Amino acid sequence: MALVVHKYGGTSVGSIEKIRSVAKKVAKVRDEGNLVIVVVSAMSGETNKLVAMANEMTSMPDEREYDALISTGEQITSTLLAMALNSMGYPAVSFQGYQIKIVTDSAFTKARIQRIDADNLRKELKAGKIITVSGFQGVDEAGNVTTLGRGGSDTTAVAIAAALKADECIIYTDVDGVYTADPNICPNARKLDRVTYEEMLEMASLGAKVLQIRSVEFGMKYNVPIRVKSTFVENEGTLVAKEEDKVEAPLVSGVAYDKNEAKITVVGIPDRPGIASKLFTPISEANINVDMIVQNISAEGHTDLTFTVPKSDFKKALEIVKKIAKDIEARNVVADENIAKVSVIGVGMRSHSGIAARMFDLLSKEGINIMMISTSEIKVSCVIDTKYTELAVRVLHDGFGLGK
Ligand code: ADP
Ligand code: ASP
Ligand code: MG
């Protein structure tokens, strides 16, 4: 008997009707003789509603309460799905993160899974039950409910598949696989049959939200092949797995964008050793991930430092930075939330030059101004005005010959 872990995202469980049809799909998998664990997201839009309520209540919600609140969307879907299955004559039982136990650290809103005590799950599987699991949530050592970051149900699924050594891990979503660019804004995008963990990691970290980055990290670490499929259309989807024996890697394999970052500039900082550390240590201690950093050349003993942080941490970061700016006698702090990061990705870049120059050329031809640039071995990213995001993605996608 094979053990399968299937995950359904928000749109797939977005209504009572949709939960019923997921129940039917799950029942079929059970009928085929499998042990089944189904991880579900909250109904689409539900987590956003909860976030909005927290922000309406107070400008800086307490993080413990915030996580306890925004984790509740998943409790609704996992329990409804179990009810649907039970009513169809398929014994099912729902589990919350703390019931399993999915133990995480205490970094609220972006907790990391440390271990999974899956004995409860094993017992119920043995008793012939289908298990439904609330994605996105865990519990820390002190018993507080934590959440795994937006899109975290993917990570719940892959982590459970790894912990139970499942035979299959499928992420069902509203697109039928991983594409060369977001198919919802780039009509020309091509579906990929296979992507390496490495490329998917890069795409996810650059904004392709089809898989949460940590789910790919788990997959890679524990060698869990992840298949991305559509809930609504039947086809093979995309397999995310180890690199196969080398066919020549494409130069550029995808384009990604991310509108979830904001930019902070500290203007007129006295240019002396230790300043960067004074600025970034408290930010890192507040568990805020800084992405890009650019420091200007110094003029008359002063310099400017610009960096990006997730929008969800923007207020917190700005508050910290304003305080430090005062201490270090910087002239001003300027913030900009209307930015987007567009990136081109490809393992083939390692051995080729000219990708960055080509990217800048394509953007400039459309009159798109580049505010920040960062490169790694296999990607080039540019920060631009958010209103040009869709245009930039299409232009880069076609300019690098990725279209159909
Ligand atoms: P779910 O609710 O099922 O978790 P998400 O909205 O988190 O679904 O992820 C699926 C979405 O990811 C798609 O609807 C698509 O707009 C977006 N996406 C971004 N980049 C890509 C890509 N390269 N390939 C496929 N989908 C992508
Ligand atoms: N419901 C959570 C979110 O919207 C987690 C998820 O869908 O994976 O981010
Ligand atoms: Mg998702």
Tab-separated table of C-alpha atoms and ligand atoms in Angstrom:
chain	number	residue	atom	x	y	z
A	1	MET	CA	0.000	0.000	0.000
A	2	ALA	CA	1.426	3.344	-1.013
A	3	LEU	CA	1.325	6.358	1.261
A	4	VAL	CA	0.494	9.575	-0.551
A	5	VAL	CA	0.500	13.179	0.639
A	6	HIS	CA	-1.651	15.517	-1.434
A	7	LYS	CA	-2.022	19.236	-0.824
A	8	TYR	CA	-4.865	21.440	-2.043
A	9	GLY	CA	-4.402	25.225	-2.180
A	10	GLY	CA	-6.881	27.990	-1.394
A	11	THR	CA	-8.720	28.159	-4.721
A	12	SER	CA	-9.105	24.370	-4.748
A	13	VAL	CA	-11.017	24.498	-1.434
A	14	GLY	CA	-12.579	27.940	-1.944
A	15	SER	CA	-16.213	26.915	-1.358
A	16	ILE	CA	-18.318	24.104	0.108
A	17	GLU	CA	-18.841	22.777	-3.419
A	18	LYS	CA	-15.114	22.776	-4.120
A	19	ILE	CA	-14.364	21.009	-0.834
A	20	ARG	CA	-16.914	18.362	-1.850
A	21	SER	CA	-15.171	17.817	-5.147
A	22	VAL	CA	-11.790	17.585	-3.422
A	23	ALA	CA	-13.369	14.947	-1.135
A	24	LYS	CA	-14.402	12.987	-4.233
A	25	LYS	CA	-10.875	13.138	-5.659
A	26	VAL	CA	-9.460	12.008	-2.317
A	27	ALA	CA	-11.974	9.145	-2.060
A	28	LYS	CA	-10.889	7.947	-5.489
A	29	VAL	CA	-7.241	7.878	-4.441
A	30	ARG	CA	-8.268	5.889	-1.363
A	31	ASP	CA	-10.265	3.463	-3.542
A	32	GLU	CA	-7.130	2.855	-5.566
A	33	GLY	CA	-5.658	1.304	-2.420
A	34	ASN	CA	-3.578	4.165	-1.013
A	35	LEU	CA	-3.075	5.512	2.471
A	36	VAL	CA	-3.945	9.173	2.153
A	37	ILE	CA	-2.924	12.345	3.961
A	38	VAL	CA	-4.478	15.542	2.587
A	39	VAL	CA	-3.039	18.910	3.564
A	40	VAL	CA	-5.277	21.902	2.928
A	41	SER	CA	-4.898	25.678	2.779
A	42	ALA	CA	-7.528	28.115	3.977
A	43	MET	CA	-10.316	28.978	1.537
A	44	SER	CA	-8.965	31.495	-0.977
A	45	GLY	CA	-9.010	35.029	0.415
A	46	GLU	CA	-9.588	33.801	3.971
A	47	THR	CA	-6.051	34.359	5.287
A	48	ASN	CA	-6.019	37.844	3.746
A	49	LYS	CA	-9.278	38.619	5.535
A	50	LEU	CA	-7.822	37.513	8.850
A	51	VAL	CA	-4.684	39.595	8.258
A	52	ALA	CA	-6.829	42.616	7.426
A	53	MET	CA	-8.858	42.201	10.616
A	54	ALA	CA	-5.708	42.057	12.732
A	55	ASN	CA	-4.409	45.223	11.081
A	56	GLU	CA	-7.717	46.931	11.583
A	57	MET	CA	-7.654	46.113	15.267
A	58	THR	CA	-4.204	47.576	15.845
A	59	SER	CA	-1.310	48.909	13.787
A	60	MET	CA	1.197	46.515	15.383
A	61	PRO	CA	-0.606	43.288	16.287
A	62	ASP	CA	1.000	41.134	18.934
A	63	GLU	CA	2.754	38.383	16.978
A	64	ARG	CA	1.617	35.496	19.138
A	65	GLU	CA	-2.029	36.502	18.797
A	66	TYR	CA	-1.547	37.281	15.119
A	67	ASP	CA	-0.378	33.752	14.359
A	68	ALA	CA	-3.110	32.179	16.482
A	69	LEU	CA	-5.607	34.217	14.452
A	70	ILE	CA	-4.317	33.757	10.905
A	71	SER	CA	-3.855	29.997	11.373
A	72	THR	CA	-7.599	29.534	11.825
A	73	GLY	CA	-8.508	29.583	8.126
A	74	GLU	CA	-6.942	26.162	7.703
A	75	GLN	CA	-8.901	24.722	10.625
A	76	ILE	CA	-12.102	25.446	8.719
A	77	THR	CA	-11.060	23.589	5.577
A	78	SER	CA	-9.430	20.559	7.212
A	79	THR	CA	-12.479	19.914	9.378
A	80	LEU	CA	-15.001	20.507	6.587
A	81	LEU	CA	-13.066	18.156	4.326
A	82	ALA	CA	-13.062	15.460	7.027
A	83	MET	CA	-16.831	15.921	7.423
A	84	ALA	CA	-17.341	15.622	3.670
A	85	LEU	CA	-15.340	12.394	3.548
A	86	ASN	CA	-17.073	10.905	6.588
A	87	SER	CA	-20.466	11.663	5.102
A	88	MET	CA	-19.442	9.837	1.936
A	89	GLY	CA	-18.595	6.761	4.015
A	90	TYR	CA	-14.825	7.310	4.031
A	91	PRO	CA	-13.627	7.451	7.647
A	92	ALA	CA	-11.525	10.578	8.039
A	93	VAL	CA	-10.021	12.564	10.874
A	94	SER	CA	-8.650	16.121	10.881
A	95	PHE	CA	-5.432	17.284	12.529
A	96	GLN	CA	-4.240	20.745	13.490
A	97	GLY	CA	-0.511	21.465	13.646
A	98	TYR	CA	-0.360	21.146	17.436
A	99	GLN	CA	-2.292	17.867	17.374
A	100	ILE	CA	0.181	16.171	15.056
A	101	LYS	CA	2.734	17.741	16.479
A	102	ILE	CA	4.503	19.903	13.973
A	103	VAL	CA	7.087	21.491	16.245
A	104	THR	CA	8.566	24.794	15.061
A	105	ASP	CA	10.793	27.503	16.429
A	106	SER	CA	9.095	30.576	17.899
A	107	ALA	CA	9.649	32.946	14.968
A	108	PHE	CA	5.994	33.938	14.656
A	109	THR	CA	4.710	34.542	11.087
A	110	LYS	CA	7.685	32.681	9.595
A	111	ALA	CA	8.350	29.772	11.915
A	112	ARG	CA	10.592	26.945	10.792
A	113	ILE	CA	9.641	23.319	11.270
A	114	GLN	CA	12.092	21.593	13.596
A	115	ARG	CA	10.546	18.158	13.858
A	116	ILE	CA	7.321	16.305	13.294
A	117	ASP	CA	6.093	13.771	15.867
A	118	ALA	CA	3.983	11.789	13.469
A	119	ASP	CA	2.917	8.937	15.784
A	120	ASN	CA	-0.654	10.200	15.914
A	121	LEU	CA	-0.819	10.198	12.147
A	122	ARG	CA	0.639	6.695	11.900
A	123	LYS	CA	-1.930	5.379	14.361
A	124	GLU	CA	-4.866	6.799	12.421
A	125	LEU	CA	-3.487	5.634	9.082
A	126	LYS	CA	-3.179	2.146	10.536
A	127	ALA	CA	-6.790	2.342	11.658
A	128	GLY	CA	-7.716	2.951	8.038
A	129	LYS	CA	-8.532	6.635	8.317
A	130	ILE	CA	-7.955	9.302	5.729
A	131	ILE	CA	-6.137	12.165	7.410
A	132	THR	CA	-6.843	15.811	6.686
A	133	VAL	CA	-4.259	18.296	7.916
A	134	SER	CA	-4.403	22.049	8.420
A	135	GLY	CA	-1.461	23.418	6.479
A	136	PHE	CA	0.564	26.522	7.336
A	137	GLN	CA	0.672	25.976	11.105
A	138	GLY	CA	2.755	24.462	13.850
A	139	VAL	CA	3.359	24.753	17.551
A	140	ASP	CA	6.484	25.890	19.385
A	141	GLU	CA	8.033	24.171	22.413
A	142	ALA	CA	6.060	26.460	24.729
A	143	GLY	CA	2.768	25.430	23.111
A	144	ASN	CA	2.152	28.626	21.126
A	145	VAL	CA	0.534	28.302	17.719
A	146	THR	CA	2.907	29.438	14.964
A	147	THR	CA	2.545	29.945	11.214
A	148	LEU	CA	5.054	29.058	8.540
A	149	GLY	CA	4.920	32.148	6.319
A	150	ARG	CA	2.510	32.888	3.475
A	151	GLY	CA	2.089	29.913	1.203
A	152	GLY	CA	3.254	27.681	4.056
A	153	SER	CA	0.817	24.827	3.417
A	154	ASP	CA	3.157	23.642	0.665
A	155	THR	CA	5.841	23.246	3.301
A	156	THR	CA	3.505	21.374	5.644
A	157	ALA	CA	2.831	18.875	2.850
A	158	VAL	CA	6.438	18.301	1.837
A	159	ALA	CA	7.612	18.127	5.471
A	160	ILE	CA	4.982	15.495	6.314
A	161	ALA	CA	5.886	13.554	3.167
A	162	ALA	CA	9.526	13.633	4.290
A	163	ALA	CA	8.763	12.690	7.903
A	164	LEU	CA	6.584	9.725	6.923
A	165	LYS	CA	8.708	8.762	3.916
A	166	ALA	CA	5.653	9.013	1.681
A	167	ASP	CA	5.702	7.442	-1.759
A	168	GLU	CA	4.249	10.503	-3.448
A	169	CYS	CA	3.816	14.218	-2.754
A	170	ILE	CA	1.491	16.166	-5.019
A	171	ILE	CA	0.741	19.879	-4.718
A	172	TYR	CA	-2.652	20.531	-6.331
A	173	THR	CA	-3.209	24.146	-7.291
A	174	ASP	CA	-4.958	26.435	-9.772
A	175	VAL	CA	-2.337	26.122	-12.525
A	176	ASP	CA	-1.294	22.849	-14.151
A	177	GLY	CA	2.393	23.084	-13.368
A	178	VAL	CA	5.435	25.296	-13.109
A	179	TYR	CA	5.802	27.646	-16.064
A	180	THR	CA	8.621	29.732	-17.532
A	181	ALA	CA	6.798	32.746	-16.017
A	182	ASP	CA	3.542	33.300	-14.136
A	183	PRO	CA	0.969	32.065	-16.704
A	184	ASN	CA	-1.582	34.460	-15.261
A	185	ILE	CA	0.355	37.509	-16.437
A	186	CYS	CA	2.418	36.061	-19.267
A	187	PRO	CA	0.100	34.381	-21.775
A	188	ASN	CA	3.092	33.084	-23.706
A	189	ALA	CA	4.544	31.132	-20.795
A	190	ARG	CA	5.468	27.486	-21.354
A	191	LYS	CA	4.834	24.650	-18.921
A	192	LEU	CA	7.974	22.837	-17.798
A	193	ASP	CA	7.822	19.026	-17.506
A	194	ARG	CA	10.644	18.990	-15.022
A	195	VAL	CA	12.578	21.530	-12.966
A	196	THR	CA	15.507	20.961	-10.649
A	197	TYR	CA	15.202	21.749	-6.949
A	198	GLU	CA	17.887	24.347	-7.454
A	199	GLU	CA	16.019	26.239	-10.156
A	200	MET	CA	12.715	25.956	-8.335
A	201	LEU	CA	14.376	27.256	-5.188
A	202	GLU	CA	15.614	30.266	-7.073
A	203	MET	CA	12.244	30.852	-8.781
A	204	ALA	CA	10.369	30.534	-5.494
A	205	SER	CA	12.721	32.861	-3.674
A	206	LEU	CA	12.297	35.393	-6.465
A	207	GLY	CA	8.540	35.429	-6.172
A	208	ALA	CA	7.080	32.522	-8.184
A	209	LYS	CA	4.624	31.647	-5.455
A	210	VAL	CA	3.486	28.362	-6.994
A	211	LEU	CA	5.628	26.631	-4.328
A	212	GLN	CA	6.727	28.172	-1.059
A	213	ILE	CA	10.513	28.324	-0.959
A	214	ARG	CA	10.792	26.251	2.216
A	215	SER	CA	8.807	23.418	0.693
A	216	VAL	CA	11.460	23.201	-2.027
A	217	GLU	CA	14.226	23.321	0.587
A	218	PHE	CA	12.595	20.382	2.391
A	219	GLY	CA	12.175	18.495	-0.865
A	220	MET	CA	15.817	18.989	-1.722
A	221	LYS	CA	17.129	18.124	1.737
A	222	TYR	CA	15.096	14.930	2.120
A	223	ASN	CA	14.925	14.079	-1.566
A	224	VAL	CA	11.141	14.209	-1.850
A	225	PRO	CA	10.132	14.582	-5.504
A	226	ILE	CA	7.323	17.147	-5.630
A	227	ARG	CA	4.729	17.092	-8.377
A	228	VAL	CA	2.759	20.271	-9.081
A	229	LYS	CA	-0.620	19.557	-10.691
A	230	SER	CA	-3.897	21.258	-11.373
A	231	THR	CA	-6.923	20.443	-9.225
A	232	PHE	CA	-9.172	21.115	-12.181
A	233	VAL	CA	-7.362	19.768	-15.275
A	234	GLU	CA	-5.944	16.252	-15.571
A	235	ASN	CA	-2.327	16.120	-16.810
A	236	GLU	CA	1.134	15.215	-15.587
A	237	GLY	CA	1.967	18.688	-14.291
A	238	THR	CA	5.582	19.455	-13.412
A	239	LEU	CA	8.026	17.326	-11.470
A	240	VAL	CA	10.419	19.161	-9.155
A	241	ALA	CA	13.318	16.808	-8.535
A	242	LYS	CA	17.088	16.280	-8.621
A	243	GLU	CA	19.057	17.346	-11.636
A	244	GLU	CA	19.045	14.620	-14.262
A	245	ASP	CA	22.098	13.613	-16.246
A	246	LYS	CA	23.147	16.666	-18.059
A	247	VAL	CA	21.377	17.752	-21.131
A	248	GLU	CA	22.722	21.223	-21.814
A	249	ALA	CA	21.052	23.521	-19.305
A	250	PRO	CA	19.082	26.377	-20.850
A	251	LEU	CA	20.667	29.789	-20.465
A	252	VAL	CA	17.530	31.324	-19.021
A	253	SER	CA	14.795	28.991	-17.858
A	254	GLY	CA	12.343	31.366	-16.251
A	255	VAL	CA	11.284	34.856	-15.289
A	256	ALA	CA	9.868	35.695	-11.857
A	257	TYR	CA	8.527	38.756	-10.124
A	258	ASP	CA	7.896	39.762	-6.553
A	259	LYS	CA	5.688	42.621	-5.448
A	260	ASN	CA	6.016	41.790	-1.790
A	261	GLU	CA	9.094	43.806	-0.959
A	262	ALA	CA	9.580	47.407	0.080
A	263	LYS	CA	12.651	49.610	-0.131
A	264	ILE	CA	14.206	51.675	2.639
A	265	THR	CA	16.982	54.227	2.055
A	266	VAL	CA	19.033	55.761	4.830
A	267	VAL	CA	20.358	59.032	3.438
A	268	GLY	CA	23.525	60.841	4.480
A	269	ILE	CA	25.082	58.285	6.813
A	270	PRO	CA	28.518	59.207	8.203
A	271	ASP	CA	30.825	56.858	6.334
A	272	ARG	CA	32.843	55.030	8.991
A	273	PRO	CA	33.480	51.407	9.956
A	274	GLY	CA	30.744	49.675	11.957
A	275	ILE	CA	27.793	51.624	10.602
A	276	ALA	CA	26.373	48.814	8.447
A	277	SER	CA	26.558	46.455	11.378
A	278	LYS	CA	24.833	49.009	13.664
A	279	LEU	CA	22.013	49.191	11.144
A	280	PHE	CA	21.559	45.562	10.160
A	281	THR	CA	22.180	43.744	13.445
A	282	PRO	CA	18.965	44.986	15.111
A	283	ILE	CA	17.032	44.229	11.918
A	284	SER	CA	18.273	40.672	11.868
A	285	GLU	CA	17.624	40.333	15.596
A	286	ALA	CA	14.025	41.287	14.870
A	287	ASN	CA	13.924	38.301	12.493
A	288	ILE	CA	13.547	40.462	9.400
A	289	ASN	CA	15.109	39.130	6.211
A	290	VAL	CA	16.925	41.813	4.291
A	291	ASP	CA	17.125	40.973	0.604
A	292	MET	CA	19.058	43.406	-1.600
A	293	ILE	CA	21.520	45.944	-0.209
A	294	VAL	CA	23.128	48.759	-2.172
A	295	GLN	CA	25.560	51.279	-0.709
A	296	ASN	CA	26.432	54.378	-2.697
A	297	ILE	CA	29.951	55.614	-3.137
A	298	SER	CA	30.757	58.019	-0.355
A	299	ALA	CA	30.874	61.763	-0.936
A	300	GLU	CA	32.249	64.194	1.638
A	301	GLY	CA	32.334	61.519	4.303
A	302	HIS	CA	28.679	60.578	3.847
A	303	THR	CA	26.964	57.753	2.023
A	304	ASP	CA	23.464	56.364	1.342
A	305	LEU	CA	22.347	52.808	2.004
A	306	THR	CA	19.323	51.254	0.336
A	307	PHE	CA	17.895	47.838	1.099
A	308	THR	CA	14.722	45.810	0.649
A	309	VAL	CA	12.626	43.910	3.197
A	310	PRO	CA	9.383	41.911	2.930
A	311	LYS	CA	6.342	44.211	2.936
A	312	SER	CA	4.949	42.226	5.859
A	313	ASP	CA	7.918	43.383	7.962
A	314	PHE	CA	8.104	46.861	6.494
A	315	LYS	CA	6.567	48.811	9.379
A	316	LYS	CA	8.638	46.956	11.935
A	317	ALA	CA	11.823	47.511	9.917
A	318	LEU	CA	11.094	51.194	9.355
A	319	GLU	CA	10.567	51.789	13.037
A	320	ILE	CA	13.909	50.159	13.858
A	321	VAL	CA	15.744	52.007	11.093
A	322	LYS	CA	14.379	55.399	12.087
A	323	LYS	CA	15.623	54.889	15.604
A	324	ILE	CA	19.110	53.841	14.491
A	325	ALA	CA	19.298	56.609	11.880
A	326	LYS	CA	18.960	59.088	14.688
A	327	ASP	CA	21.663	57.369	16.760
A	328	ILE	CA	24.150	57.297	13.902
A	329	GLU	CA	23.245	60.832	12.832
A	330	ALA	CA	22.037	59.969	9.352
A	331	ARG	CA	20.254	62.789	7.535
A	332	ASN	CA	17.025	61.108	6.545
A	333	VAL	CA	15.131	57.854	5.979
A	334	VAL	CA	13.137	57.424	2.777
A	335	ALA	CA	10.761	54.507	2.207
A	336	ASP	CA	9.104	53.208	-0.961
A	337	GLU	CA	6.498	50.455	-1.049
A	338	ASN	CA	5.730	50.758	-4.752
A	339	ILE	CA	8.490	48.549	-6.015
A	340	ALA	CA	8.731	45.160	-7.655
A	341	LYS	CA	11.632	42.849	-8.253
A	342	VAL	CA	11.854	41.132	-11.641
A	343	SER	CA	14.367	38.353	-12.159
A	344	VAL	CA	15.662	36.076	-14.876
A	345	ILE	CA	16.828	32.646	-13.744
A	346	GLY	CA	18.839	29.868	-15.361
A	347	VAL	CA	21.538	27.388	-14.361
A	348	GLY	CA	23.113	27.920	-17.764
A	349	MET	CA	24.121	31.438	-16.725
A	350	ARG	CA	27.047	30.008	-14.799
A	351	SER	CA	28.990	29.499	-17.979
A	352	HIS	CA	27.716	32.423	-20.044
A	353	SER	CA	28.073	36.156	-19.827
A	354	GLY	CA	25.907	38.926	-21.166
A	355	ILE	CA	22.589	37.981	-19.555
A	356	ALA	CA	22.558	41.013	-17.270
A	357	ALA	CA	23.414	43.419	-20.099
A	358	ARG	CA	20.676	41.912	-22.263
A	359	MET	CA	18.195	42.271	-19.412
A	360	PHE	CA	19.039	45.947	-18.874
A	361	ASP	CA	18.724	46.572	-22.596
A	362	LEU	CA	15.281	44.931	-22.791
A	363	LEU	CA	14.026	46.974	-19.832
A	364	SER	CA	15.464	50.245	-21.103
A	365	LYS	CA	13.813	49.792	-24.502
A	366	GLU	CA	10.486	49.916	-22.671
A	367	GLY	CA	11.566	52.986	-20.713
A	368	ILE	CA	11.607	51.046	-17.446
A	369	ASN	CA	13.976	52.565	-14.909
A	370	ILE	CA	16.108	50.194	-12.814
A	371	MET	CA	16.455	51.206	-9.161
A	372	MET	CA	18.549	48.343	-7.800
A	373	ILE	CA	20.371	45.361	-9.283
A	374	SER	CA	21.570	42.131	-7.775
A	375	THR	CA	23.116	39.068	-9.349
A	376	SER	CA	24.070	35.557	-8.338
A	377	GLU	CA	25.504	32.631	-10.278
A	378	ILE	CA	22.150	31.693	-11.716
A	379	LYS	CA	19.992	34.821	-11.600
A	380	VAL	CA	19.853	38.553	-12.261
A	381	SER	CA	17.285	40.690	-10.408
A	382	CYS	CA	16.236	44.306	-10.930
A	383	VAL	CA	14.054	46.452	-8.713
A	384	ILE	CA	11.641	48.604	-10.727
A	385	ASP	CA	8.490	50.641	-10.204
A	386	THR	CA	5.668	48.222	-9.419
A	387	LYS	CA	3.440	49.602	-12.162
A	388	TYR	CA	5.757	48.145	-14.827
A	389	THR	CA	5.834	44.612	-13.378
A	390	GLU	CA	3.621	42.840	-15.886
A	391	LEU	CA	5.188	44.632	-18.833
A	392	ALA	CA	8.697	43.816	-17.611
A	393	VAL	CA	7.882	40.120	-17.146
A	394	ARG	CA	6.459	39.817	-20.658
A	395	VAL	CA	9.296	41.725	-22.274
A	396	LEU	CA	11.974	39.671	-20.525
A	397	HIS	CA	10.151	36.407	-21.160
A	398	ASP	CA	9.897	37.053	-24.881
A	399	GLY	CA	13.262	38.805	-25.120
A	400	PHE	CA	15.022	35.696	-23.805
A	401	GLY	CA	13.101	33.475	-26.204
A	402	LEU	CA	11.099	31.616	-23.568
A	403	GLY	CA	7.737	31.924	-25.323
A	404	LYS	CA	5.806	29.185	-27.068
B	1	ADP	P1	-2.377	27.809	-3.971
B	1	ADP	O1	-3.471	28.644	-3.393
B	1	ADP	O2	-2.884	26.586	-4.658
B	1	ADP	O3	-1.284	27.533	-3.000
B	1	ADP	P2	-0.819	29.925	-5.151
B	1	ADP	O4	-1.622	31.115	-5.536
B	1	ADP	O5	-0.036	30.001	-3.900
B	1	ADP	O6	-1.774	28.669	-5.176
B	1	ADP	O7	0.195	29.537	-6.323
B	1	ADP	C1	-0.278	29.354	-7.641
B	1	ADP	C2	-0.074	30.631	-8.434
B	1	ADP	O8	1.326	30.861	-8.620
B	1	ADP	C3	-0.609	30.608	-9.855
B	1	ADP	O9	-1.966	30.934	-9.910
B	1	ADP	C4	0.280	31.612	-10.571
B	1	ADP	O10	-0.373	32.867	-10.725
B	1	ADP	C5	1.464	31.812	-9.639
B	1	ADP	N1	2.757	31.654	-10.298
B	1	ADP	C6	3.780	32.563	-10.236
B	1	ADP	N2	4.816	32.162	-10.963
B	1	ADP	C7	4.483	30.961	-11.511
B	1	ADP	C8	5.173	30.044	-12.379
B	1	ADP	N3	6.425	30.274	-12.821
B	1	ADP	N4	4.523	28.910	-12.749
B	1	ADP	C9	3.273	28.653	-12.313
B	1	ADP	N5	2.568	29.494	-11.494
B	1	ADP	C10	3.164	30.638	-11.091
B	2	ASP	N1	-3.422	30.180	3.891
B	2	ASP	C1	-2.038	30.537	3.919
B	2	ASP	C2	-1.776	31.702	2.982
B	2	ASP	O1	-2.706	32.208	2.364
B	2	ASP	C3	-1.137	29.380	3.630
B	2	ASP	C4	-1.284	28.765	2.264
B	2	ASP	O2	-2.248	29.015	1.547
B	2	ASP	O3	-0.408	27.947	1.902
B	2	ASP	O4	-0.669	32.142	2.871
B	3	MG	MG	0.346	28.700	-2.341
